[in-house]
Amino acid sequence: MEDLQRLLLHDRGLSVLTLPEKGRCLITTRDFSYGETILSEEPYVSVPNKTPVQSRCDWCFTSSNVKRCSSCQVVWYCGSRCQKSDWKLHRLECQLLARLEKSRIRSLTPSIRLMVKLYLRRKLQDEKVIPTTVIDNYNLVKALISHISEVGETQLVLYAQMASLVNIILQWPGLNIKEIAENFSKLACNAHTICDSELIPLGTGLYPVISIINHSCSPNSVLVFEGRMATVRAMQRIPKGSEVLISYIETAGSTMTRQKALKEQYFFTCCCPRCIKLGQHDDIEESAVLEGYRCKNHTCYGFLLRDPESNGFKCQQCQLVRDKEEILKIAGEEKAMTEKASVALSSGHTNEALHMYLMVEKLQVKLCHSFSINLMRTRETLLKILMDLQDWKKALTYCRLTIPVYERVYPRFHPLRGLQYYTCGKLEWLLGYTKEAIKSLTQAVDILCITHGTTSLFMKDLIIKLEEARAEASFKLSSTDD
């Protein structure tokens, strides 16, 4: 850890501190500006997601031109370069997978593969087949917190079963199943979902140095990926002596929802500036808007709270009371329809799902505040379905409906907000609304240059799109003048 401390201090302007109430923290020893890279790290181990419809390269995670390993028939690569990059580790893994029975292969989840690769990489580093560095060694994994003592009995049994399967795959004498189970608990608390530039999940990776960074529901930094490389960038100016903070969870939600998610997966109670307001008037209002009900007067945008006198919900703006039974009736219909729509969508019945989600939206408009998270999620789903069906005009309508909610629930430099502007801009340009497209794409670039940097292929393509839209607008203007 002392070597890591010296490296971070010398190369990155960072320091690792251990605080009694928080554990390890990453602290800045200099100022960081908007969009500046704080830390980049390759994964100690990583594995792509397993899906029935799409295979991904085990090294770079692309789904283009991938071919199955001819020996193990489990792992895929997009070409010889990625296969060679992964060969030292996969050579051992390949031998293990090739001898597994088909029934075992079907049980081979990404989590199991990640754990097998973890032990293989440790073995190769111990044997000096793969070099060990200050930021790439198993001691960093050992230092991660597992929270195993706080894990419930059902989850413990699952970890034990998974550990037994890893033991069967490796077949190493003296392998400690209890240690493997504890490492599964470490992965649950410390592994990160690897996403593409549009935040679509591709796989899972373990980044031991980045795992030192703590959570905040009001983070000053963001974690993004380019291929397997994880990069933490500053979303605001971070003064010297500040703690670097990212978000572990979706932050668009009430304090109670966020606290529940953090407690269940990460076993701590957040005390960030947003969470310490729990129970205060602003927090109650925000929860009622994001996850509560709308006023029955559709011209009023007040929020509703329980009214003890009427056993209903009273609007805090116009004082109208909404009947509890009416709300429960609509909520029951909405829940049932949402479940049916989800099944239809996952079964590939796209048009049927579209019809059902439109009915869900209609019920939610009656039930929820206009800034409701549930309503926003339904409209996001409708946007995706309509884009899949290439109904661009309706897709743009739904994209625009989500924008005000994104602007409310996400801070200015949040990647999800930038990506929604990007989607809106693409649709506007496709439909010939060049002026509107320039505005949306400009907003996207302003945000995503901070969160994603400017050197990735995604950002280069986005900047080119904006330049082309501006050139098109200029040409239209000059043609009008002529």
Tab-separated table of C-alpha atoms in Angstrom:
chain	number	residue	atom	x	y	z
A	1	MET	CA	0.000	0.000	0.000
A	2	GLU	CA	2.923	2.358	0.631
A	3	ASP	CA	4.097	1.811	-2.973
A	4	LEU	CA	0.596	2.613	-4.237
A	5	GLN	CA	0.497	5.717	-2.062
A	6	ARG	CA	3.800	6.981	-3.499
A	7	LEU	CA	2.729	6.243	-7.097
A	8	LEU	CA	-0.633	8.006	-6.769
A	9	LEU	CA	0.962	10.989	-5.046
A	10	HIS	CA	3.749	11.310	-7.623
A	11	ASP	CA	1.807	10.578	-10.826
A	12	ARG	CA	-1.774	11.645	-10.147
A	13	GLY	CA	-1.878	14.111	-7.267
A	14	LEU	CA	-3.839	11.700	-5.076
A	15	SER	CA	-3.475	10.170	-1.647
A	16	VAL	CA	-5.121	7.226	0.114
A	17	LEU	CA	-6.364	7.921	3.631
A	18	THR	CA	-8.133	5.591	6.065
A	19	LEU	CA	-10.860	7.179	8.154
A	20	PRO	CA	-12.636	5.372	11.025
A	21	GLU	CA	-16.136	6.184	9.766
A	22	LYS	CA	-15.496	5.603	6.046
A	23	GLY	CA	-12.558	3.238	5.606
A	24	ARG	CA	-10.186	3.981	2.748
A	25	CYS	CA	-10.685	7.235	0.814
A	26	LEU	CA	-9.037	8.800	-2.221
A	27	ILE	CA	-8.024	12.401	-1.473
A	28	THR	CA	-6.745	15.024	-3.913
A	29	THR	CA	-3.341	16.582	-3.206
A	30	ARG	CA	-3.838	19.219	-5.920
A	31	ASP	CA	-6.719	20.965	-7.653
A	32	PHE	CA	-8.587	19.132	-10.439
A	33	SER	CA	-10.556	21.024	-13.089
A	34	TYR	CA	-13.763	20.176	-14.978
A	35	GLY	CA	-13.327	17.072	-17.142
A	36	GLU	CA	-9.795	16.339	-15.971
A	37	THR	CA	-8.831	12.686	-15.699
A	38	ILE	CA	-8.312	11.792	-12.057
A	39	LEU	CA	-7.475	8.113	-12.457
A	40	SER	CA	-7.434	5.426	-15.172
A	41	GLU	CA	-7.117	1.693	-14.589
A	42	GLU	CA	-7.229	-1.543	-16.568
A	43	PRO	CA	-9.209	-4.330	-14.870
A	44	TYR	CA	-7.445	-6.931	-12.757
A	45	VAL	CA	-9.941	-9.340	-14.319
A	46	SER	CA	-12.976	-8.783	-16.524
A	47	VAL	CA	-15.616	-10.788	-18.348
A	48	PRO	CA	-18.319	-9.874	-20.882
A	49	ASN	CA	-22.013	-10.305	-20.169
A	50	LYS	CA	-23.612	-13.574	-21.198
A	51	THR	CA	-26.643	-13.161	-23.462
A	52	PRO	CA	-28.471	-15.653	-25.694
A	53	VAL	CA	-28.539	-13.278	-28.667
A	54	GLN	CA	-25.113	-11.634	-28.717
A	55	SER	CA	-21.561	-12.777	-27.982
A	56	ARG	CA	-18.717	-10.393	-27.130
A	57	CYS	CA	-14.957	-10.479	-27.422
A	58	ASP	CA	-13.491	-11.507	-24.087
A	59	TRP	CA	-10.761	-8.879	-24.330
A	60	CYS	CA	-12.219	-5.715	-25.903
A	61	PHE	CA	-15.962	-6.479	-25.490
A	62	THR	CA	-16.894	-5.733	-29.095
A	63	SER	CA	-19.678	-7.805	-30.641
A	64	SER	CA	-18.434	-7.347	-34.221
A	65	ASN	CA	-16.921	-10.272	-36.157
A	66	VAL	CA	-16.445	-12.438	-33.072
A	67	LYS	CA	-15.499	-16.108	-33.349
A	68	ARG	CA	-15.650	-18.815	-30.723
A	69	CYS	CA	-12.438	-20.290	-29.295
A	70	SER	CA	-12.065	-23.557	-31.212
A	71	SER	CA	-10.813	-25.437	-28.143
A	72	CYS	CA	-13.076	-24.506	-25.192
A	73	GLN	CA	-16.068	-23.395	-27.309
A	74	VAL	CA	-16.987	-20.914	-24.542
A	75	VAL	CA	-14.901	-17.779	-25.054
A	76	TRP	CA	-15.138	-15.471	-28.080
A	77	TYR	CA	-12.588	-13.135	-29.701
A	78	CYS	CA	-12.884	-10.543	-32.457
A	79	GLY	CA	-9.440	-11.292	-33.889
A	80	SER	CA	-5.926	-12.532	-33.301
A	81	ARG	CA	-4.792	-9.335	-31.545
A	82	CYS	CA	-7.313	-9.697	-28.712
A	83	GLN	CA	-6.756	-13.452	-28.540
A	84	LYS	CA	-2.990	-12.947	-28.177
A	85	SER	CA	-3.485	-10.212	-25.556
A	86	ASP	CA	-5.553	-12.634	-23.461
A	87	TRP	CA	-3.629	-15.806	-24.257
A	88	LYS	CA	-1.462	-16.141	-21.139
A	89	LEU	CA	-4.551	-16.306	-18.954
A	90	HIS	CA	-6.954	-17.946	-21.389
A	91	ARG	CA	-4.474	-20.736	-22.133
A	92	LEU	CA	-5.080	-22.039	-18.594
A	93	GLU	CA	-8.774	-21.167	-18.544
A	94	CYS	CA	-9.270	-22.865	-21.914
A	95	GLN	CA	-7.902	-26.160	-20.597
A	96	LEU	CA	-10.246	-26.007	-17.608
A	97	LEU	CA	-13.334	-25.130	-19.652
A	98	ALA	CA	-12.625	-27.725	-22.349
A	99	ARG	CA	-12.886	-30.586	-19.882
A	100	LEU	CA	-16.159	-29.423	-18.273
A	101	GLU	CA	-19.364	-31.357	-18.829
A	102	LYS	CA	-22.110	-29.631	-20.805
A	103	SER	CA	-24.278	-29.312	-17.696
A	104	ARG	CA	-21.435	-27.431	-15.967
A	105	ILE	CA	-20.951	-25.178	-18.996
A	106	ARG	CA	-24.620	-24.117	-18.739
A	107	SER	CA	-23.982	-23.093	-15.122
A	108	LEU	CA	-20.987	-20.986	-16.123
A	109	THR	CA	-22.219	-17.478	-15.279
A	110	PRO	CA	-20.057	-14.365	-15.800
A	111	SER	CA	-19.534	-14.217	-12.005
A	112	ILE	CA	-18.154	-17.780	-11.969
A	113	ARG	CA	-15.850	-17.042	-14.892
A	114	LEU	CA	-14.682	-13.823	-13.239
A	115	MET	CA	-13.737	-15.725	-10.092
A	116	VAL	CA	-11.924	-18.458	-12.035
A	117	LYS	CA	-9.964	-15.783	-13.894
A	118	LEU	CA	-9.166	-14.061	-10.591
A	119	TYR	CA	-7.457	-17.189	-9.256
A	120	LEU	CA	-5.717	-17.937	-12.559
A	121	ARG	CA	-4.319	-14.406	-12.724
A	122	ARG	CA	-3.065	-14.642	-9.155
A	123	LYS	CA	-1.353	-17.947	-10.014
A	124	LEU	CA	0.275	-16.489	-13.152
A	125	GLN	CA	1.520	-13.454	-11.239
A	126	ASP	CA	2.881	-15.649	-8.438
A	127	GLU	CA	4.751	-17.661	-11.094
A	128	LYS	CA	5.883	-14.394	-12.768
A	129	VAL	CA	4.269	-15.393	-16.082
A	130	ILE	CA	2.301	-12.151	-15.877
A	131	PRO	CA	4.212	-9.211	-14.387
A	132	THR	CA	3.158	-7.635	-11.106
A	133	THR	CA	3.077	-3.854	-10.731
A	134	VAL	CA	2.149	-1.404	-8.000
A	135	ILE	CA	-1.378	-1.021	-9.397
A	136	ASP	CA	-1.722	-4.567	-10.749
A	137	ASN	CA	-1.332	-7.213	-8.051
A	138	TYR	CA	-3.471	-9.540	-5.980
A	139	ASN	CA	-2.619	-7.763	-2.710
A	140	LEU	CA	-4.896	-4.931	-3.840
A	141	VAL	CA	-7.725	-7.443	-4.211
A	142	LYS	CA	-6.982	-8.882	-0.757
A	143	ALA	CA	-7.316	-5.374	0.717
A	144	LEU	CA	-10.897	-4.969	-0.557
A	145	ILE	CA	-13.735	-5.142	1.976
A	146	SER	CA	-16.060	-8.135	1.604
A	147	HIS	CA	-18.808	-7.329	4.178
A	148	ILE	CA	-19.190	-11.124	4.446
A	149	SER	CA	-20.339	-10.863	8.087
A	150	GLU	CA	-23.283	-8.697	6.984
A	151	VAL	CA	-24.434	-10.932	4.124
A	152	GLY	CA	-27.749	-12.724	4.633
A	153	GLU	CA	-28.001	-16.486	4.979
A	154	THR	CA	-29.608	-17.034	1.555
A	155	GLN	CA	-26.818	-15.109	-0.156
A	156	LEU	CA	-24.172	-16.954	1.865
A	157	VAL	CA	-25.568	-20.275	0.651
A	158	LEU	CA	-25.439	-19.004	-2.933
A	159	TYR	CA	-21.809	-17.870	-2.507
A	160	ALA	CA	-20.945	-21.316	-1.081
A	161	GLN	CA	-22.540	-23.048	-4.084
A	162	MET	CA	-20.708	-20.775	-6.506
A	163	ALA	CA	-17.439	-21.346	-4.637
A	164	SER	CA	-17.936	-25.121	-4.911
A	165	LEU	CA	-18.343	-24.819	-8.680
A	166	VAL	CA	-15.162	-22.725	-8.923
A	167	ASN	CA	-13.383	-25.402	-6.891
A	168	ILE	CA	-14.638	-28.107	-9.283
A	169	ILE	CA	-13.423	-26.094	-12.290
A	170	LEU	CA	-9.967	-25.323	-10.886
A	171	GLN	CA	-9.346	-28.655	-9.098
A	172	TRP	CA	-6.424	-27.242	-7.158
A	173	PRO	CA	-5.343	-29.063	-4.001
A	174	GLY	CA	-5.764	-27.060	-0.813
A	175	LEU	CA	-8.075	-24.458	-2.361
A	176	ASN	CA	-10.047	-22.709	0.379
A	177	ILE	CA	-13.774	-22.679	-0.498
A	178	LYS	CA	-14.518	-20.244	2.338
A	179	GLU	CA	-11.992	-17.800	0.847
A	180	ILE	CA	-13.600	-18.150	-2.596
A	181	ALA	CA	-17.033	-17.421	-1.081
A	182	GLU	CA	-15.625	-14.329	0.616
A	183	ASN	CA	-14.136	-13.213	-2.698
A	184	PHE	CA	-17.601	-13.502	-4.270
A	185	SER	CA	-18.810	-11.111	-1.580
A	186	LYS	CA	-15.922	-8.787	-2.488
A	187	LEU	CA	-16.961	-8.852	-6.142
A	188	ALA	CA	-20.555	-7.996	-5.208
A	189	CYS	CA	-19.381	-4.889	-3.331
A	190	ASN	CA	-16.431	-3.828	-5.504
A	191	ALA	CA	-16.779	-4.997	-9.110
A	192	HIS	CA	-17.994	-2.454	-11.660
A	193	THR	CA	-20.354	-2.839	-14.603
A	194	ILE	CA	-18.373	-2.054	-17.752
A	195	CYS	CA	-20.466	0.058	-20.139
A	196	ASP	CA	-19.971	1.468	-23.601
A	197	SER	CA	-19.950	5.219	-24.301
A	198	GLU	CA	-23.758	5.269	-24.279
A	199	LEU	CA	-23.785	3.520	-20.868
A	200	ILE	CA	-25.092	0.216	-22.240
A	201	PRO	CA	-23.737	-2.610	-20.021
A	202	LEU	CA	-21.161	-4.859	-21.696
A	203	GLY	CA	-19.609	-6.819	-18.857
A	204	THR	CA	-18.062	-6.756	-15.403
A	205	GLY	CA	-14.563	-5.837	-14.245
A	206	LEU	CA	-12.647	-5.627	-10.991
A	207	TYR	CA	-10.671	-2.396	-10.585
A	208	PRO	CA	-9.001	-2.563	-7.153
A	209	VAL	CA	-7.609	0.996	-7.128
A	210	ILE	CA	-10.821	2.620	-8.365
A	211	SER	CA	-12.664	0.557	-5.742
A	212	ILE	CA	-10.991	2.738	-3.096
A	213	ILE	CA	-13.193	5.642	-4.249
A	214	ASN	CA	-16.239	6.113	-2.021
A	215	HIS	CA	-19.839	6.843	-2.927
A	216	SER	CA	-21.867	10.041	-2.812
A	217	CYS	CA	-25.358	10.762	-4.126
A	218	SER	CA	-23.861	14.174	-5.023
A	219	PRO	CA	-20.612	12.957	-6.623
A	220	ASN	CA	-17.861	15.273	-7.841
A	221	SER	CA	-16.558	12.676	-10.320
A	222	VAL	CA	-17.861	10.142	-12.815
A	223	LEU	CA	-16.650	6.679	-13.823
A	224	VAL	CA	-16.774	5.913	-17.556
A	225	PHE	CA	-15.238	3.236	-19.764
A	226	GLU	CA	-13.475	3.063	-23.095
A	227	GLY	CA	-13.269	-0.596	-23.905
A	228	ARG	CA	-12.010	-2.224	-20.695
A	229	MET	CA	-10.219	0.888	-19.496
A	230	ALA	CA	-11.997	2.586	-16.591
A	231	THR	CA	-11.512	6.329	-16.221
A	232	VAL	CA	-12.611	8.633	-13.398
A	233	ARG	CA	-13.103	12.265	-14.467
A	234	ALA	CA	-13.938	15.367	-12.463
A	235	MET	CA	-17.519	16.600	-13.019
A	236	GLN	CA	-16.710	19.863	-11.250
A	237	ARG	CA	-13.729	21.722	-9.891
A	238	ILE	CA	-12.264	19.610	-7.076
A	239	PRO	CA	-10.018	21.594	-4.716
A	240	LYS	CA	-6.874	20.185	-3.150
A	241	GLY	CA	-7.639	18.172	-0.027
A	242	SER	CA	-11.091	17.002	-1.220
A	243	GLU	CA	-12.304	13.424	-1.327
A	244	VAL	CA	-12.888	11.984	-4.806
A	245	LEU	CA	-16.485	10.674	-4.901
A	246	ILE	CA	-18.449	8.733	-7.508
A	247	SER	CA	-21.963	7.305	-7.422
A	248	TYR	CA	-22.406	3.556	-6.957
A	249	ILE	CA	-26.119	3.621	-7.807
A	250	GLU	CA	-28.739	5.402	-9.891
A	251	THR	CA	-29.110	8.741	-8.109
A	252	ALA	CA	-32.457	9.735	-9.668
A	253	GLY	CA	-34.780	8.790	-6.834
A	254	SER	CA	-35.854	9.669	-3.334
A	255	THR	CA	-33.442	9.530	-0.404
A	256	MET	CA	-35.277	6.491	0.971
A	257	THR	CA	-34.918	4.639	-2.363
A	258	ARG	CA	-31.214	5.458	-2.629
A	259	GLN	CA	-30.535	4.503	0.994
A	260	LYS	CA	-32.328	1.171	0.524
A	261	ALA	CA	-30.274	0.334	-2.592
A	262	LEU	CA	-26.981	1.214	-0.885
A	263	LYS	CA	-27.819	-0.731	2.265
A	264	GLU	CA	-28.862	-3.854	0.366
A	265	GLN	CA	-25.857	-4.049	-1.957
A	266	TYR	CA	-23.073	-2.116	-0.228
A	267	PHE	CA	-24.016	-2.366	3.478
A	268	PHE	CA	-23.672	1.293	4.443
A	269	THR	CA	-25.820	4.339	5.098
A	270	CYS	CA	-24.907	7.326	2.946
A	271	CYS	CA	-24.312	10.647	4.747
A	272	CYS	CA	-23.777	12.819	1.653
A	273	PRO	CA	-25.276	16.362	1.451
A	274	ARG	CA	-28.441	14.967	-0.167
A	275	CYS	CA	-28.949	12.127	2.295
A	276	ILE	CA	-28.508	14.162	5.480
A	277	LYS	CA	-31.658	16.068	4.465
A	278	LEU	CA	-33.763	12.935	5.007
A	279	GLY	CA	-37.062	13.922	6.627
A	280	GLN	CA	-36.570	17.655	6.060
A	281	HIS	CA	-39.165	19.623	4.100
A	282	ASP	CA	-37.132	19.808	0.869
A	283	ASP	CA	-36.454	16.061	0.984
A	284	ILE	CA	-40.129	15.233	1.657
A	285	GLU	CA	-41.184	17.433	-1.259
A	286	GLU	CA	-38.606	15.884	-3.594
A	287	SER	CA	-39.723	12.355	-2.659
A	288	ALA	CA	-43.383	13.250	-3.176
A	289	VAL	CA	-42.629	14.699	-6.615
A	290	LEU	CA	-40.330	11.913	-7.841
A	291	GLU	CA	-42.165	8.919	-6.392
A	292	GLY	CA	-45.553	10.212	-5.262
A	293	TYR	CA	-48.873	11.184	-6.827
A	294	ARG	CA	-50.244	14.099	-8.820
A	295	CYS	CA	-52.924	16.562	-7.853
A	296	LYS	CA	-56.386	15.652	-9.162
A	297	ASN	CA	-56.551	19.190	-10.579
A	298	HIS	CA	-54.543	18.649	-13.779
A	299	THR	CA	-53.674	22.342	-14.042
A	300	CYS	CA	-51.949	22.194	-10.631
A	301	TYR	CA	-48.391	20.865	-10.237
A	302	GLY	CA	-48.340	20.677	-6.461
A	303	PHE	CA	-47.118	17.612	-4.600
A	304	LEU	CA	-49.310	15.371	-2.446
A	305	LEU	CA	-48.801	14.237	1.147
A	306	ARG	CA	-50.934	11.959	3.318
A	307	ASP	CA	-53.834	13.812	4.960
A	308	PRO	CA	-54.603	12.262	8.388
A	309	GLU	CA	-58.025	13.894	8.555
A	310	SER	CA	-59.392	12.485	5.289
A	311	ASN	CA	-57.252	9.342	4.979
A	312	GLY	CA	-56.397	10.573	1.498
A	313	PHE	CA	-53.610	12.666	-0.044
A	314	LYS	CA	-53.708	16.464	0.100
A	315	CYS	CA	-52.098	18.731	-2.492
A	316	GLN	CA	-49.679	21.038	-0.705
A	317	GLN	CA	-50.309	23.792	-3.265
A	318	CYS	CA	-54.087	23.961	-3.858
A	319	GLN	CA	-55.183	21.893	-0.813
A	320	LEU	CA	-57.398	19.546	-2.844
A	321	VAL	CA	-57.645	16.032	-1.366
A	322	ARG	CA	-57.294	12.992	-3.589
A	323	ASP	CA	-59.102	9.849	-2.479
A	324	LYS	CA	-56.870	7.004	-1.326
A	325	GLU	CA	-59.083	4.327	-2.902
A	326	GLU	CA	-58.938	6.044	-6.295
A	327	ILE	CA	-55.141	6.131	-6.125
A	328	LEU	CA	-54.914	2.467	-5.074
A	329	LYS	CA	-57.235	1.417	-7.919
A	330	ILE	CA	-55.170	3.189	-10.597
A	331	ALA	CA	-51.905	2.005	-9.012
A	332	GLY	CA	-53.125	-1.611	-9.089
A	333	GLU	CA	-54.103	-1.364	-12.763
A	334	GLU	CA	-50.768	0.288	-13.598
A	335	LYS	CA	-48.756	-2.402	-11.818
A	336	ALA	CA	-50.606	-5.253	-13.531
A	337	MET	CA	-50.269	-3.671	-16.970
A	338	THR	CA	-46.562	-2.926	-16.416
A	339	GLU	CA	-45.906	-6.584	-15.593
A	340	LYS	CA	-47.732	-7.727	-18.755
A	341	ALA	CA	-45.892	-5.159	-20.891
A	342	SER	CA	-42.527	-6.240	-19.513
A	343	VAL	CA	-43.255	-9.902	-20.328
A	344	ALA	CA	-44.359	-8.981	-23.861
A	345	LEU	CA	-41.223	-6.920	-24.464
A	346	SER	CA	-38.830	-9.573	-23.106
A	347	SER	CA	-40.614	-12.183	-25.264
A	348	GLY	CA	-39.940	-10.146	-28.400
A	349	HIS	CA	-43.576	-9.121	-29.001
A	350	THR	CA	-42.607	-5.524	-29.727
A	351	ASN	CA	-45.863	-4.154	-31.127
A	352	GLU	CA	-47.885	-5.756	-28.339
A	353	ALA	CA	-45.456	-4.320	-25.779
A	354	LEU	CA	-45.765	-0.878	-27.376
A	355	HIS	CA	-49.550	-0.973	-27.041
A	356	MET	CA	-49.315	-2.055	-23.398
A	357	TYR	CA	-46.691	0.534	-22.424
A	358	LEU	CA	-48.869	3.246	-23.979
A	359	MET	CA	-51.640	2.084	-21.635
A	360	VAL	CA	-49.170	2.132	-18.720
A	361	GLU	CA	-48.203	5.688	-19.612
A	362	LYS	CA	-51.864	6.724	-19.742
A	363	LEU	CA	-52.443	5.330	-16.246
A	364	GLN	CA	-49.259	6.922	-14.900
A	365	VAL	CA	-50.242	10.330	-16.292
A	366	LYS	CA	-53.431	10.037	-14.204
A	367	LEU	CA	-51.556	8.788	-11.163
A	368	CYS	CA	-48.098	10.391	-11.030
A	369	HIS	CA	-46.595	13.852	-10.826
A	370	SER	CA	-45.244	15.068	-14.186
A	371	PHE	CA	-41.688	14.714	-12.820
A	372	SER	CA	-42.309	11.142	-11.675
A	373	ILE	CA	-39.377	8.747	-12.065
A	374	ASN	CA	-41.755	5.892	-12.950
A	375	LEU	CA	-43.372	7.949	-15.699
A	376	MET	CA	-39.939	8.924	-17.003
A	377	ARG	CA	-38.836	5.246	-17.098
A	378	THR	CA	-41.988	4.267	-19.008
A	379	ARG	CA	-41.348	7.006	-21.545
A	380	GLU	CA	-37.729	5.858	-21.862
A	381	THR	CA	-39.012	2.373	-22.658
A	382	LEU	CA	-41.459	3.775	-25.222
A	383	LEU	CA	-38.594	5.767	-26.755
A	384	LYS	CA	-36.497	2.621	-27.133
A	385	ILE	CA	-39.377	0.589	-28.610
A	386	LEU	CA	-40.263	3.330	-31.089
A	387	MET	CA	-36.617	3.648	-32.170
A	388	ASP	CA	-36.453	-0.119	-32.676
A	389	LEU	CA	-39.597	0.191	-34.832
A	390	GLN	CA	-38.008	3.190	-36.640
A	391	ASP	CA	-40.950	5.424	-35.800
A	392	TRP	CA	-38.624	8.405	-35.471
A	393	LYS	CA	-41.243	11.133	-35.100
A	394	LYS	CA	-43.007	9.509	-32.133
A	395	ALA	CA	-39.628	8.555	-30.685
A	396	LEU	CA	-38.617	12.229	-30.725
A	397	THR	CA	-41.865	13.170	-28.962
A	398	TYR	CA	-41.057	10.797	-26.104
A	399	CYS	CA	-37.418	11.808	-25.955
A	400	ARG	CA	-38.449	15.449	-25.562
A	401	LEU	CA	-40.904	14.502	-22.801
A	402	THR	CA	-38.058	12.992	-20.761
A	403	ILE	CA	-35.685	15.964	-21.099
A	404	PRO	CA	-37.284	18.196	-18.377
A	405	VAL	CA	-37.149	15.296	-15.902
A	406	TYR	CA	-33.496	14.587	-16.736
A	407	GLU	CA	-32.739	18.269	-16.179
A	408	ARG	CA	-34.381	18.087	-12.765
A	409	VAL	CA	-32.991	14.781	-11.441
A	410	TYR	CA	-29.421	14.874	-12.802
A	411	PRO	CA	-26.754	17.540	-12.220
A	412	ARG	CA	-25.532	19.647	-15.120
A	413	PHE	CA	-22.534	17.495	-15.999
A	414	HIS	CA	-24.078	14.044	-15.744
A	415	PRO	CA	-23.476	11.553	-18.586
A	416	LEU	CA	-27.107	10.373	-18.695
A	417	ARG	CA	-28.288	13.946	-19.181
A	418	GLY	CA	-25.734	14.481	-21.951
A	419	LEU	CA	-26.692	11.226	-23.679
A	420	GLN	CA	-30.388	12.139	-23.644
A	421	TYR	CA	-29.570	15.440	-25.380
A	422	TYR	CA	-27.507	13.384	-27.838
A	423	THR	CA	-30.433	11.064	-28.616
A	424	CYS	CA	-32.744	14.038	-29.017
A	425	GLY	CA	-30.277	15.755	-31.358
A	426	LYS	CA	-29.856	12.659	-33.533
A	427	LEU	CA	-33.617	12.284	-33.941
A	428	GLU	CA	-34.105	15.992	-34.678
A	429	TRP	CA	-31.400	15.945	-37.330
A	430	LEU	CA	-32.787	12.772	-38.894
A	431	LEU	CA	-36.226	14.411	-39.141
A	432	GLY	CA	-34.820	17.597	-40.674
A	433	TYR	CA	-35.107	19.852	-37.603
A	434	THR	CA	-31.569	21.120	-38.073
A	435	LYS	CA	-31.799	24.190	-35.853
A	436	GLU	CA	-33.176	22.157	-32.935
A	437	ALA	CA	-30.606	19.411	-33.576
A	438	ILE	CA	-27.730	21.895	-33.290
A	439	LYS	CA	-29.033	23.076	-29.924
A	440	SER	CA	-29.447	19.517	-28.584
A	441	LEU	CA	-26.111	18.254	-29.926
A	442	THR	CA	-24.334	21.345	-28.540
A	443	GLN	CA	-25.790	20.605	-25.109
A	444	ALA	CA	-24.667	16.983	-25.465
A	445	VAL	CA	-21.116	17.959	-26.437
A	446	ASP	CA	-20.840	20.482	-23.588
A	447	ILE	CA	-21.636	17.748	-21.039
A	448	LEU	CA	-20.017	14.691	-22.606
A	449	CYS	CA	-16.705	16.466	-23.245
A	450	ILE	CA	-16.492	16.737	-19.453
A	451	THR	CA	-17.649	13.202	-18.604
A	452	HIS	CA	-16.212	11.272	-21.575
A	453	GLY	CA	-13.231	13.390	-22.607
A	454	THR	CA	-12.643	14.290	-26.250
A	455	THR	CA	-10.392	11.538	-27.593
A	456	SER	CA	-12.739	8.535	-27.786
A	457	LEU	CA	-14.203	7.440	-31.108
A	458	PHE	CA	-17.687	8.131	-29.732
A	459	MET	CA	-16.843	11.739	-28.875
A	460	LYS	CA	-15.049	12.342	-32.170
A	461	ASP	CA	-18.132	11.090	-34.036
A	462	LEU	CA	-20.408	13.276	-31.903
A	463	ILE	CA	-18.334	16.396	-32.557
A	464	ILE	CA	-18.330	15.608	-36.296
A	465	LYS	CA	-22.143	15.244	-36.211
A	466	LEU	CA	-22.448	18.679	-34.622
A	467	GLU	CA	-20.106	20.231	-37.212
A	468	GLU	CA	-22.080	18.622	-40.042
A	469	ALA	CA	-25.377	19.883	-38.590
A	470	ARG	CA	-23.956	23.395	-38.358
A	471	ALA	CA	-22.676	23.184	-41.943
A	472	GLU	CA	-26.108	22.001	-43.099
A	473	ALA	CA	-27.807	24.888	-41.284
A	474	SER	CA	-25.351	27.350	-42.822
A	475	PHE	CA	-26.000	25.943	-46.303
A	476	LYS	CA	-29.790	26.188	-45.806
A	477	LEU	CA	-29.420	29.778	-44.640
A	478	SER	CA	-27.264	30.764	-47.616
A	479	SER	CA	-29.682	29.037	-50.016
A	480	THR	CA	-32.562	31.029	-48.509
A	481	ASP	CA	-30.598	34.288	-48.876
A	482	ASP	CA	-29.944	33.497	-52.554
